[in-house]
CSV table of C-alpha atoms and ligand atoms in Angstrom, one decimal:
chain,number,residue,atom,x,y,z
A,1,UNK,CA,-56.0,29.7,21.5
A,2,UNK,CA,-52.5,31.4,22.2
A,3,UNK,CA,-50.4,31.3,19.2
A,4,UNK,CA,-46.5,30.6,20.5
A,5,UNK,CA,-43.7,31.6,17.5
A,6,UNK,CA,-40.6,29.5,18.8
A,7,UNK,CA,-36.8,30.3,17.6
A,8,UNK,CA,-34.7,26.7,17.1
A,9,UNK,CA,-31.0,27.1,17.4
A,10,UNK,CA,-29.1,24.7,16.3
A,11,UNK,CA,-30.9,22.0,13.9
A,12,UNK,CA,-29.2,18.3,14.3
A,13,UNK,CA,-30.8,15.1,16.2
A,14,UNK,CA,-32.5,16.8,18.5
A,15,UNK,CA,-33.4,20.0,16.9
A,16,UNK,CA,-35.0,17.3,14.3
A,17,UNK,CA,-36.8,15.5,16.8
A,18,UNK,CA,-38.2,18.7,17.8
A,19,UNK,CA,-39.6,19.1,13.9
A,20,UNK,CA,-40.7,16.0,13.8
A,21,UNK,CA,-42.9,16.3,17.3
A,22,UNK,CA,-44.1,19.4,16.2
A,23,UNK,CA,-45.0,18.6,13.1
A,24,UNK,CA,-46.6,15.4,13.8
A,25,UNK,CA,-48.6,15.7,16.4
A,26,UNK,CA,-49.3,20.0,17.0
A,27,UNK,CA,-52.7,18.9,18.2
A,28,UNK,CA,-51.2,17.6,21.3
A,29,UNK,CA,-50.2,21.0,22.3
A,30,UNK,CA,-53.9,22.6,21.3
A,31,UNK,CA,-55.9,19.8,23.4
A,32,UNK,CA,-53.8,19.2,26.2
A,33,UNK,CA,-52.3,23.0,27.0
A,34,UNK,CA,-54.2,25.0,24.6
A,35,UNK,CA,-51.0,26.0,22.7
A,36,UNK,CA,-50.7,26.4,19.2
A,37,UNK,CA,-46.9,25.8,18.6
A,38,UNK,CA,-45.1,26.7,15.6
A,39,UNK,CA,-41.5,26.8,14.6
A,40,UNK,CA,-40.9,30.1,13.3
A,41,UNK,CA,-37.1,30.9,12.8
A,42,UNK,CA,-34.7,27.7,12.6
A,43,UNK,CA,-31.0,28.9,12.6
A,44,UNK,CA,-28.3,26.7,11.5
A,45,UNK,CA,-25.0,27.0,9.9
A,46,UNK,CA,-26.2,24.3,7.0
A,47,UNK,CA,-29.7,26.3,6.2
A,48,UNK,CA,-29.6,24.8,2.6
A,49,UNK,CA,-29.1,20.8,3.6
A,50,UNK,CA,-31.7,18.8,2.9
A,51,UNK,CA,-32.7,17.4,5.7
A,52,UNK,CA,-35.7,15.3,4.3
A,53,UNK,CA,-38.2,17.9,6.7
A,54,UNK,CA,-39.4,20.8,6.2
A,55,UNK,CA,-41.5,22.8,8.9
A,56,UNK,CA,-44.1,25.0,6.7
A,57,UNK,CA,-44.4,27.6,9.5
A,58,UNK,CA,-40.4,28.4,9.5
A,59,UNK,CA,-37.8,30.6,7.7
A,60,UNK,CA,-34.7,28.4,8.0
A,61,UNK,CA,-31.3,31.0,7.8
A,62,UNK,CA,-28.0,31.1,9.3
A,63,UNK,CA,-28.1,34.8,10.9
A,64,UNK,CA,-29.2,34.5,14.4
A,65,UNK,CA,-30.2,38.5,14.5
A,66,UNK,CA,-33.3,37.5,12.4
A,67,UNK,CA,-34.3,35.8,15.7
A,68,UNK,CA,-33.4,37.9,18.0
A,69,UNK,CA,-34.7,41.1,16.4
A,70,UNK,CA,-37.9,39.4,16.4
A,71,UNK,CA,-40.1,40.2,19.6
A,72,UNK,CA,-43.1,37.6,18.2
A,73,UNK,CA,-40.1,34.8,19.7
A,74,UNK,CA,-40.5,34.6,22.9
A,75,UNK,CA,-39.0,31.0,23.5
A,76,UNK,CA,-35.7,29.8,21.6
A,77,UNK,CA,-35.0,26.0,21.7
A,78,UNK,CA,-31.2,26.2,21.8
A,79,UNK,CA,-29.9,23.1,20.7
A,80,UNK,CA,-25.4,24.1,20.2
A,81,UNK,CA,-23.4,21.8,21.7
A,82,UNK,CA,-19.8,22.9,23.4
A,83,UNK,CA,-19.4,25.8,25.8
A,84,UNK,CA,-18.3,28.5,23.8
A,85,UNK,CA,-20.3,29.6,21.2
A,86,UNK,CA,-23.5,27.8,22.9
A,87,UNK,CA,-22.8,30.4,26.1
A,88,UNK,CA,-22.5,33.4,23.4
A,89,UNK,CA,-25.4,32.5,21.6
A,90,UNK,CA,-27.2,31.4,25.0
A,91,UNK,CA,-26.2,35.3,26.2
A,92,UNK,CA,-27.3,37.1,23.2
A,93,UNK,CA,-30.7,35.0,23.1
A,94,UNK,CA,-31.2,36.2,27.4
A,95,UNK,CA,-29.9,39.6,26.0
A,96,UNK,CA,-32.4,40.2,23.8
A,97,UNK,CA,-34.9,38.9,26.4
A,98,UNK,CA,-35.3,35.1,25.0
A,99,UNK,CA,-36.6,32.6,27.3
A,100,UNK,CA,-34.2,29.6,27.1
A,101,UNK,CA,-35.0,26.0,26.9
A,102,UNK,CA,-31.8,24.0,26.6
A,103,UNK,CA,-30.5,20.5,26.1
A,104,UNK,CA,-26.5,21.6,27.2
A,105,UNK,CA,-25.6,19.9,30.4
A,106,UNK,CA,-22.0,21.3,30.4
A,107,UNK,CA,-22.4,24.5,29.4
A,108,UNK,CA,-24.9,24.5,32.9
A,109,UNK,CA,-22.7,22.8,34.8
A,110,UNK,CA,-20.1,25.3,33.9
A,111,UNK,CA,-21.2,28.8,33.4
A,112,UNK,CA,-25.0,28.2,35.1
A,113,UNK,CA,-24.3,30.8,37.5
A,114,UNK,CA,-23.5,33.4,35.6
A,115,UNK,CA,-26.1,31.9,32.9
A,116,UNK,CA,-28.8,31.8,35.5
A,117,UNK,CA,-28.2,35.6,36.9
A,118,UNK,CA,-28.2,37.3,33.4
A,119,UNK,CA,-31.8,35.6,33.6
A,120,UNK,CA,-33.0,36.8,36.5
A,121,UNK,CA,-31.7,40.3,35.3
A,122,UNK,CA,-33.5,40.3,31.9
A,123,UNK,CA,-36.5,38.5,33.8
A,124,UNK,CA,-36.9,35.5,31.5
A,125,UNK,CA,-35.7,31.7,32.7
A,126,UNK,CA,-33.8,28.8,31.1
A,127,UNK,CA,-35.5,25.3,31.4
A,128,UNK,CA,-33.3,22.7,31.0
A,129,UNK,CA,-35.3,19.2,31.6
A,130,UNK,CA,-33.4,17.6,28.6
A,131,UNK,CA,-29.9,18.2,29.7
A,132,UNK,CA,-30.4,15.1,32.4
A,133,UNK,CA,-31.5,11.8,31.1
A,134,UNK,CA,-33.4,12.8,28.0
A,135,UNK,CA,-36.0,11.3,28.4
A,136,UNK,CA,-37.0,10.9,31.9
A,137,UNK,CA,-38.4,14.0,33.5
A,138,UNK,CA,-36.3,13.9,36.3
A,139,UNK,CA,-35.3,18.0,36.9
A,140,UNK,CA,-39.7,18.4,36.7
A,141,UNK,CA,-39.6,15.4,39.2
A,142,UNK,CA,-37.1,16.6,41.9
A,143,UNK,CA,-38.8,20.1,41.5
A,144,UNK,CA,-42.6,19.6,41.7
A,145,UNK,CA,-43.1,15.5,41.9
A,146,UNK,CA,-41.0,15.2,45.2
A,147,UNK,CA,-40.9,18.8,46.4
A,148,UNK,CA,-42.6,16.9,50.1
A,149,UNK,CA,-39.1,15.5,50.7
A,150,UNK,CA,-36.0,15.7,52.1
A,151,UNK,CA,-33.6,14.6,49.2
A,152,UNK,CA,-31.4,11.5,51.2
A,153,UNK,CA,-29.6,10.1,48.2
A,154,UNK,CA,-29.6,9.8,44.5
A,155,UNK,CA,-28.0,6.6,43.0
A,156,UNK,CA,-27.9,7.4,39.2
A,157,UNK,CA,-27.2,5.8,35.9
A,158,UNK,CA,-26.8,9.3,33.4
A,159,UNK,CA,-24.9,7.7,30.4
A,160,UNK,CA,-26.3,5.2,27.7
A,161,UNK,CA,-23.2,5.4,26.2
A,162,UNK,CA,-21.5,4.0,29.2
A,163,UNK,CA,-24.1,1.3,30.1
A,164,UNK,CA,-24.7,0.0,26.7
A,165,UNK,CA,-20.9,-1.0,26.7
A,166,UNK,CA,-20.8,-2.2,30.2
A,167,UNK,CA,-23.9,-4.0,29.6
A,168,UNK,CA,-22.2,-5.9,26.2
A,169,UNK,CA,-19.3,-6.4,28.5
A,170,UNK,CA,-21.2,-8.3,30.9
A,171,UNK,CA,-23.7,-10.1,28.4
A,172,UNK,CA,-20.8,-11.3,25.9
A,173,UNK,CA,-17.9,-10.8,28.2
A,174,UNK,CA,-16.1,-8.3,25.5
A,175,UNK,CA,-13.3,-6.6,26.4
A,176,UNK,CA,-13.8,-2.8,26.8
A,177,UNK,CA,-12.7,-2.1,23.3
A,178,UNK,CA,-15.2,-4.3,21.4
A,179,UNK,CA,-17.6,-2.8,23.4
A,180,UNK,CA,-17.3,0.3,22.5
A,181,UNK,CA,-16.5,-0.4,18.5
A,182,UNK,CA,-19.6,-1.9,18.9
A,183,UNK,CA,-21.4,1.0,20.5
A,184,UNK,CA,-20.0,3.1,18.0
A,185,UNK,CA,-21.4,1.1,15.1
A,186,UNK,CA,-24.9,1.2,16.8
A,187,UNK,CA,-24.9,5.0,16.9
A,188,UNK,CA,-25.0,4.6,21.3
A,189,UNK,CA,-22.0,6.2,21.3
A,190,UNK,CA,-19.8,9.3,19.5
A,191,UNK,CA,-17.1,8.7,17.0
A,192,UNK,CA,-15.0,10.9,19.7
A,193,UNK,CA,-16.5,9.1,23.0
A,194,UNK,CA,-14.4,10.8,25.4
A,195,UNK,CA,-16.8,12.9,27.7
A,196,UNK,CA,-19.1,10.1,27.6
A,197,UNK,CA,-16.7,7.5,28.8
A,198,UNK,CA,-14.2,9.5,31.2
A,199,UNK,CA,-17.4,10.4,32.8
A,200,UNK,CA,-17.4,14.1,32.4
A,201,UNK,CA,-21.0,13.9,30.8
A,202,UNK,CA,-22.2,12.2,33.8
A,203,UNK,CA,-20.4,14.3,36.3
A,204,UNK,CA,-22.1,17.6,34.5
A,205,UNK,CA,-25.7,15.8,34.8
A,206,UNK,CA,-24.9,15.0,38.1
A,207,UNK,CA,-23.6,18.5,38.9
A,208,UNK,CA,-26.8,19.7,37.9
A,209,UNK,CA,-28.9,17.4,39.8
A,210,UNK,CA,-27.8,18.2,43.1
A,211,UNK,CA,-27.9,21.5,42.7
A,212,UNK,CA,-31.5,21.5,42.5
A,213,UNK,CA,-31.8,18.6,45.1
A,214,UNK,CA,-29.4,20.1,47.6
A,215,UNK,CA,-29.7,24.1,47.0
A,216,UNK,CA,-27.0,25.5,46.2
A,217,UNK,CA,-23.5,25.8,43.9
A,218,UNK,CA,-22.3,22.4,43.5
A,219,UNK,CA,-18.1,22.8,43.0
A,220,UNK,CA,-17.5,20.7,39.6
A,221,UNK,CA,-14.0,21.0,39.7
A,222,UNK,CA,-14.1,19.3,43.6
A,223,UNK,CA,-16.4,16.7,42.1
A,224,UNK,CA,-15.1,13.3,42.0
A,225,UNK,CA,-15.1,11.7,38.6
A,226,UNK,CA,-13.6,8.3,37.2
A,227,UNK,CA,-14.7,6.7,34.2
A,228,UNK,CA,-14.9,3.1,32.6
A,229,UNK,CA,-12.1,3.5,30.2
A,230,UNK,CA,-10.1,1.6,31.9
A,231,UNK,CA,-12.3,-1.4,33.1
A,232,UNK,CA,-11.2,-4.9,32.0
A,233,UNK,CA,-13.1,-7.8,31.1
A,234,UNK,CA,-11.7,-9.2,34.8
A,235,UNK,CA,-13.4,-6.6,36.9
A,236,UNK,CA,-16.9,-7.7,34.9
A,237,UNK,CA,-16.0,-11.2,35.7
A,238,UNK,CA,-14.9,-10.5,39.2
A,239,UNK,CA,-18.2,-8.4,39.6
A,240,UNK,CA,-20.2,-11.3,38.7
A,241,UNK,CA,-18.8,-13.7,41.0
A,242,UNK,CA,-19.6,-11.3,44.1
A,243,UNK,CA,-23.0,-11.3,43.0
A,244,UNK,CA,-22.9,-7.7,41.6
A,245,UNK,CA,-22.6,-6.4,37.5
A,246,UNK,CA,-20.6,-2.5,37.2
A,247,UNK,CA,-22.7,0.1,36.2
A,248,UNK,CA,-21.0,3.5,35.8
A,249,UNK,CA,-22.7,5.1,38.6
A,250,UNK,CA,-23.6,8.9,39.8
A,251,UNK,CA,-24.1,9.3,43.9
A,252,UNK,CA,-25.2,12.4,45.8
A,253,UNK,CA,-25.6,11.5,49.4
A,254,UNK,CA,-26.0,14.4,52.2
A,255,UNK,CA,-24.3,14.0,55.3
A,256,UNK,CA,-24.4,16.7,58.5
A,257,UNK,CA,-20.6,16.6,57.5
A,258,UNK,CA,-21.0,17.6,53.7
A,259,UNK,CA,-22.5,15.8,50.5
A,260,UNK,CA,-21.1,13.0,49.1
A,261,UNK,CA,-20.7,13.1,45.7
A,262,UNK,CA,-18.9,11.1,43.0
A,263,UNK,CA,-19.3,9.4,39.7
A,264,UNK,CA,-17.6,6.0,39.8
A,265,UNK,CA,-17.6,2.5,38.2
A,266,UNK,CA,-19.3,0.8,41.3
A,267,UNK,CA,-20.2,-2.9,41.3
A,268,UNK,CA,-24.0,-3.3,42.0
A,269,UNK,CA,-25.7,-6.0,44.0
A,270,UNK,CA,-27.5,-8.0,41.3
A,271,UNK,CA,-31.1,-7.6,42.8
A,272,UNK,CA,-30.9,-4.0,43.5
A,273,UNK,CA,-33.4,-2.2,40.9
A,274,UNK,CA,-30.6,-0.1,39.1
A,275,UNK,CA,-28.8,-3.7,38.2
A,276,UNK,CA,-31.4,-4.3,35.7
A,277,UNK,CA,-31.7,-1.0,33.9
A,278,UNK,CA,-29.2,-2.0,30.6
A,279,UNK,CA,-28.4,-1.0,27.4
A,280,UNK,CA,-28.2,2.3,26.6
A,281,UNK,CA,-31.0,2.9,29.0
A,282,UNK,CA,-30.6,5.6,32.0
A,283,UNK,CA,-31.9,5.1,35.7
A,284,UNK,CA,-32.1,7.6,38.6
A,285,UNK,CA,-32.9,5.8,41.8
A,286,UNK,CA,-33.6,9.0,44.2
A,287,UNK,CA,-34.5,8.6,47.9
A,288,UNK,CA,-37.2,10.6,49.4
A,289,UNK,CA,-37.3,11.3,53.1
A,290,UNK,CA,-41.4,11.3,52.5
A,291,UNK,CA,-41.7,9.2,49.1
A,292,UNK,CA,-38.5,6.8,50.2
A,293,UNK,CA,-37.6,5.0,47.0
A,294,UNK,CA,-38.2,6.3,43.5
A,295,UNK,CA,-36.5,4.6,40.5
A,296,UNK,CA,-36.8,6.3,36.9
A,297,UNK,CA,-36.1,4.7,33.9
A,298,UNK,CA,-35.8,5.6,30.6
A,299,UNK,CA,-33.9,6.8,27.7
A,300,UNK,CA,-31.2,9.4,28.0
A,301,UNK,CA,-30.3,10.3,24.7
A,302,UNK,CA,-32.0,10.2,20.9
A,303,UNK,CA,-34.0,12.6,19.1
A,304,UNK,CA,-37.0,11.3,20.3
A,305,UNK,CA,-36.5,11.2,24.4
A,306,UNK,CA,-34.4,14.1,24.4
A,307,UNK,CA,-37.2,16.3,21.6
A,308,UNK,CA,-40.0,14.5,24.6
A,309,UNK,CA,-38.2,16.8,27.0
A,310,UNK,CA,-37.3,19.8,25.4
A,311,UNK,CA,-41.2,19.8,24.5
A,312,UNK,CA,-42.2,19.5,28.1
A,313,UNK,CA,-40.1,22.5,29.0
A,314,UNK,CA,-41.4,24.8,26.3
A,315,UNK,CA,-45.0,24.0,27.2
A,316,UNK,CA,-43.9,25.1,30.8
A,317,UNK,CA,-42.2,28.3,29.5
A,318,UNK,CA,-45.0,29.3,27.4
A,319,UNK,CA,-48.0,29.4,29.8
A,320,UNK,CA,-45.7,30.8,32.2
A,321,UNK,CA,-45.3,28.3,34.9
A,322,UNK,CA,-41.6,27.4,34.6
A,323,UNK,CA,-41.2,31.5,35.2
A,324,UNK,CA,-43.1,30.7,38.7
A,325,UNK,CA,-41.6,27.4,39.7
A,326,UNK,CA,-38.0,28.5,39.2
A,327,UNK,CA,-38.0,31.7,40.8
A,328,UNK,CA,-39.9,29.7,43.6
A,329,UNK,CA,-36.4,27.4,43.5
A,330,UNK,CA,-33.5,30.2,42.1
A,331,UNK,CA,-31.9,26.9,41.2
A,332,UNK,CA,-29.2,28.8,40.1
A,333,UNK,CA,-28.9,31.6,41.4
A,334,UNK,CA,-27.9,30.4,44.9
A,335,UNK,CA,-25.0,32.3,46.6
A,336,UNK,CA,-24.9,29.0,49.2
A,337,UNK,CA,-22.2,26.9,47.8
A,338,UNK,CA,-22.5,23.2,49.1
A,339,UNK,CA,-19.9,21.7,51.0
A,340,UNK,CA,-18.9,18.6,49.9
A,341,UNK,CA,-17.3,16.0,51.7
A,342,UNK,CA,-14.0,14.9,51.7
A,343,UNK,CA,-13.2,11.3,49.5
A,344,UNK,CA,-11.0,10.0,52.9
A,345,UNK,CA,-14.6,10.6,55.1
A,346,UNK,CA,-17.0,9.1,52.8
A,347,UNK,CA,-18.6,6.2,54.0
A,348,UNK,CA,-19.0,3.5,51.4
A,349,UNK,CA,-19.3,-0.5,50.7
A,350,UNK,CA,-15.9,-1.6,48.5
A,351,UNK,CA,-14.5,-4.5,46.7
A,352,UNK,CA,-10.5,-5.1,46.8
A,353,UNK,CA,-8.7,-8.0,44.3
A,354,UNK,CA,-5.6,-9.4,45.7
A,355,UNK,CA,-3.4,-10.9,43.3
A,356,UNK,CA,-1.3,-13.3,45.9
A,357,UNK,CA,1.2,-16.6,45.8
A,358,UNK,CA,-1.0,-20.0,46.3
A,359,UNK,CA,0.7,-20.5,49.9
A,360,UNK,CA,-0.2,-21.2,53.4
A,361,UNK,CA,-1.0,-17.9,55.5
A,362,UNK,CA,-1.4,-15.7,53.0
A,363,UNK,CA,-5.6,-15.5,53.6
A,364,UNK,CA,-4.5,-15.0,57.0
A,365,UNK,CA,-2.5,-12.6,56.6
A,366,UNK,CA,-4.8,-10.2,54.3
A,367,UNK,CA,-7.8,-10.9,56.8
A,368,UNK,CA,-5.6,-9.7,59.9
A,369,UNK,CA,-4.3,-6.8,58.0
A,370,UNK,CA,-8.0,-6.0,57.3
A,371,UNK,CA,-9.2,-6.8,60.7
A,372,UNK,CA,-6.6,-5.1,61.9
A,373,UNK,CA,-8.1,-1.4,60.3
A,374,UNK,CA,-11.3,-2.4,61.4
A,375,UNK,CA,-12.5,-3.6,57.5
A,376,UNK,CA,-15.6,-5.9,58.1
A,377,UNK,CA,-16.0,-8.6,55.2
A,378,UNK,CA,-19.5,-8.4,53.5
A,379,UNK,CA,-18.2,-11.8,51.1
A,380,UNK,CA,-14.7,-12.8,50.1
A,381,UNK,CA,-13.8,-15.2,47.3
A,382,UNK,CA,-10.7,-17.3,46.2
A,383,UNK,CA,-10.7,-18.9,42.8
A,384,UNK,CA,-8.4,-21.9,42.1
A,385,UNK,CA,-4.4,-20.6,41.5
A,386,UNK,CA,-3.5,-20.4,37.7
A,387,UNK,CA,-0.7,-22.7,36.5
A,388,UNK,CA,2.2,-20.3,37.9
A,389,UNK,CA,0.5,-20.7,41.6
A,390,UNK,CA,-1.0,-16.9,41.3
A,391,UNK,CA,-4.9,-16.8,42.8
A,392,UNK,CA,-7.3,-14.1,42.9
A,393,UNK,CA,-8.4,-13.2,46.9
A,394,UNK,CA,-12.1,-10.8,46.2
A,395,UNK,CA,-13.5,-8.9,49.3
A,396,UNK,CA,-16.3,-7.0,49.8
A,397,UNK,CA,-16.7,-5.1,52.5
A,398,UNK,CA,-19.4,-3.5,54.7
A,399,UNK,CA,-19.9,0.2,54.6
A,400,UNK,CA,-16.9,1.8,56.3
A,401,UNK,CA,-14.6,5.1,56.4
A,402,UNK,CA,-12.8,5.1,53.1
A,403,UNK,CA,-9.4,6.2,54.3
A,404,UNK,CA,-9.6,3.1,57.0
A,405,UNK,CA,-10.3,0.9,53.5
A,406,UNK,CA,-7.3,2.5,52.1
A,407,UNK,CA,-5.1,2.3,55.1
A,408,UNK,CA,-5.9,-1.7,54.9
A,409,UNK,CA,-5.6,-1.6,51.1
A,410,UNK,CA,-1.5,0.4,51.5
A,411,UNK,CA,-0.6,-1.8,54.6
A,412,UNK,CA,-1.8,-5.0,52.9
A,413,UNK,CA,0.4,-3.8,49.4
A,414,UNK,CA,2.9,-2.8,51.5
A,415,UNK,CA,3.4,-6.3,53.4
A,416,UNK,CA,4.4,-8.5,50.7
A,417,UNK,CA,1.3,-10.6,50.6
A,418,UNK,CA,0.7,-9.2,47.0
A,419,UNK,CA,1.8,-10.1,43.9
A,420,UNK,CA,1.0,-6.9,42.2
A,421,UNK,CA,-1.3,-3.5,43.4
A,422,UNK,CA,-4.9,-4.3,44.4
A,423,UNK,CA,-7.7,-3.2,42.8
A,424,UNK,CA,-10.3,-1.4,44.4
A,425,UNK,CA,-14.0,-0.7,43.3
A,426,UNK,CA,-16.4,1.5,45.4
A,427,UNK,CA,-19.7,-1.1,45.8
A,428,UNK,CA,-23.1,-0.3,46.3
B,1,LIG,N1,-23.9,11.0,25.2
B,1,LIG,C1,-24.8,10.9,26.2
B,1,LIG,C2,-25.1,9.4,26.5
B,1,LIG,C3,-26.1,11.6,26.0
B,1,LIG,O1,-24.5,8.5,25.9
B,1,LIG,O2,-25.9,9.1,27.4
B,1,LIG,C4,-26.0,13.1,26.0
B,1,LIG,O3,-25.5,13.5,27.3
């Protein structure tokens, strides 16, 4: 049986699911891979805190150069949050030729080039199945599960913290504010939230998921990113009555014209599959030229999920077949960068709310004016005026050219029909 000394950097949740996994249940490793794990360095910068566990097989210290002076490690489980020192201690770990398995979404999304090419120079890899969805094995599924296909769209829910508040939103009809207190108190979501609900965290597991489905650099700063932070207990409402709820939603569509990719709040027909994965659940609905539709579900986040997949990858790295299976991709080592297509040629379903006077013509008028850019109406609703006359108009449309949607959207702003600037909502 091959005995595998692992380095952890960085022991908090996850590095303490890790323990706990390997600690529990080792025999896992011996019957199903015939690996004998064991921890043998943990660095952390709070060796002496008493974390209520205790793995036998390591020496817990705060000096990384006891790990990387030590040529029995050939795997480090780096755990460090942040871009800065994670990339330093990510470069001294290749350096000293570490392989790398890593739960850091950003720090990929942001320095995986150059991450990925110091790699390939010191000839050992970085597995990174934890930094998407926790979890769901989604980066071994795109890689090996659905390698038959032609990737034709990915429809993705990547943030629990997100979804569990829009889910309380819908469920309770919170505002967004509640929601999130609420999430907070629960543990779904960070005492500073603000990657997780501007959508940066989604955009960087997006990022990272079309580079693998679509070959090539993915430009993050060209990446298309709104969060929910400022969705109001209205747009919920005004989902529902169109039939839809709002999840916060990741797309990567190819087109011969470029990819299509965004991460928006986008109102989701009520019996489409990804409308009923709540909570602080994650769901990646991916479309398969071959397969055609796949939907994952799962957790994203926890020490658990997140341990499951950091696991999953080590097993890989250690009997050598991540080595094969990502040199076979060179995820990211790609010179190709993708093209990605403009937001004004995207081709897209929406949802507009007019706020207009209670008074003959006015649903005329908005229809013509939408007409009139060649917007075809998928449903439209009016509810009864308030007591000052003011009533909500909803459209949804048919998928069309965004910048005709938004030519429709100015002119009708423009004509007076409104009583204050329409909303808009991309729709699924
Ligand atoms: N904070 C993320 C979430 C998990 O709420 O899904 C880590 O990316």
């Amino acid at each position: 049986m091959e005995r595998c000394a692992l380095g952890l950097i960085g022991w908090g949740t996850v590095g303490g699911g890790v323990v706990d996994i390997l600690t529990r249940d080792a025999a896992l490793f011996r019957e199903r891979c015939g690996l004998d794990l064991y921890l043998k360095t943990i660095v952390t910068r709070t060796p002496a805190r008493d974390r209520g566990q205790k793995p036998a097989s390591a020496t817990i210290t705060d000096r990384v150069d006891v790990l990387l002076n030590d040529p029995d490690i050939r795997t480090v489980i780096h755990l460090v949050g942040g871009t800065t020192a994670a990339k330093d201690l990510c470069v001294a770990c290749l350096k000293a030729g570490k392989h790398i398995v890593t739960a850091n979404k950003a720090l990929l999304a942001e320095h995986g080039d150059e991450l990925f090419a110091l790699a390939a120079k010191h000839q050992v890899t970085i597995a990174f199945e934890a930094a998407v969805a926790g979890g769901i094995p989604i980066i071994a599924a795109l890689r090996d599960g659905l390698v038959a296909n032609r990737i034709e769209g990915i429809y993705a829910i990547l943030n629990g913290t997100c979804n569990y508040i829009l889910t309380r939103m819908t469920e309770d009809g919170k505002d967004y504010g509640a929601a999130l207190t609420e999430a907070q108190e629960l543990g779904y979501a960070e005492a500073d939230p603000t990657l997780d609900v501007n959508g940066t965290d989604t955009a960087h597991k997006l990022a990272i998921l079309a580079r693998i489905a679509f070959h090539g650099r993915i430009p993050l700063a060209e990446l298309r990113c709104e969060g929910i932070d400022k969705l109001t207990a209205q747009d919920i409402e005004s989902a529902r009555t169109m039939g839809a709820c709002i999840k916060l939603l990741a797309v990567a569509k190819p087109s011969t014209r470029g990819l299509e990719l965004r991460v928006a709040p986008t109102l989701i027909p009520i019996d489409h599959p990804l409308a009923s994965v709540n909570k602080n659940y994650n769901g990646i609905y991916v479309h398969g030229s071959a397969a055609g539709p796949t939907l994952l579900v799962g957790q994203g986040a926890g020490a658990l999920p997140t341990a499951s997949a950091v696991l999953a990858d080590v097993v890989d790295v250690c009997t050598g077949r991540y080595l094969a299976t990502a040199s076979r991709f060179q995820f990211f080592t790609s010179a190709h960068a993708v093209p990605l297509l403009p937001e004004s040629d995207e081709v897209t379903s929406s949802y507009a709310r007019f706020i207009v006077a209670d008074k003959p013509g006015v649903l005329a008028g908005i229809t013509g004016l939408l007409s009139k850019q060649g917007v075809s109406v998928l449903n439209i609703h009016q509810g009864t005026p308030n007591q000052s006359g003011q009533a909500l108009i909803e459209v949804s449309t048919h998928p069309l050219k965004s910048a005709d949607f938004f030519a429709a959207i100015h002119a009708i702003d423009q004509s007076g029909l409104t009583l204050k600037p329409t909303v808009t909502l991309r729709r699924l």
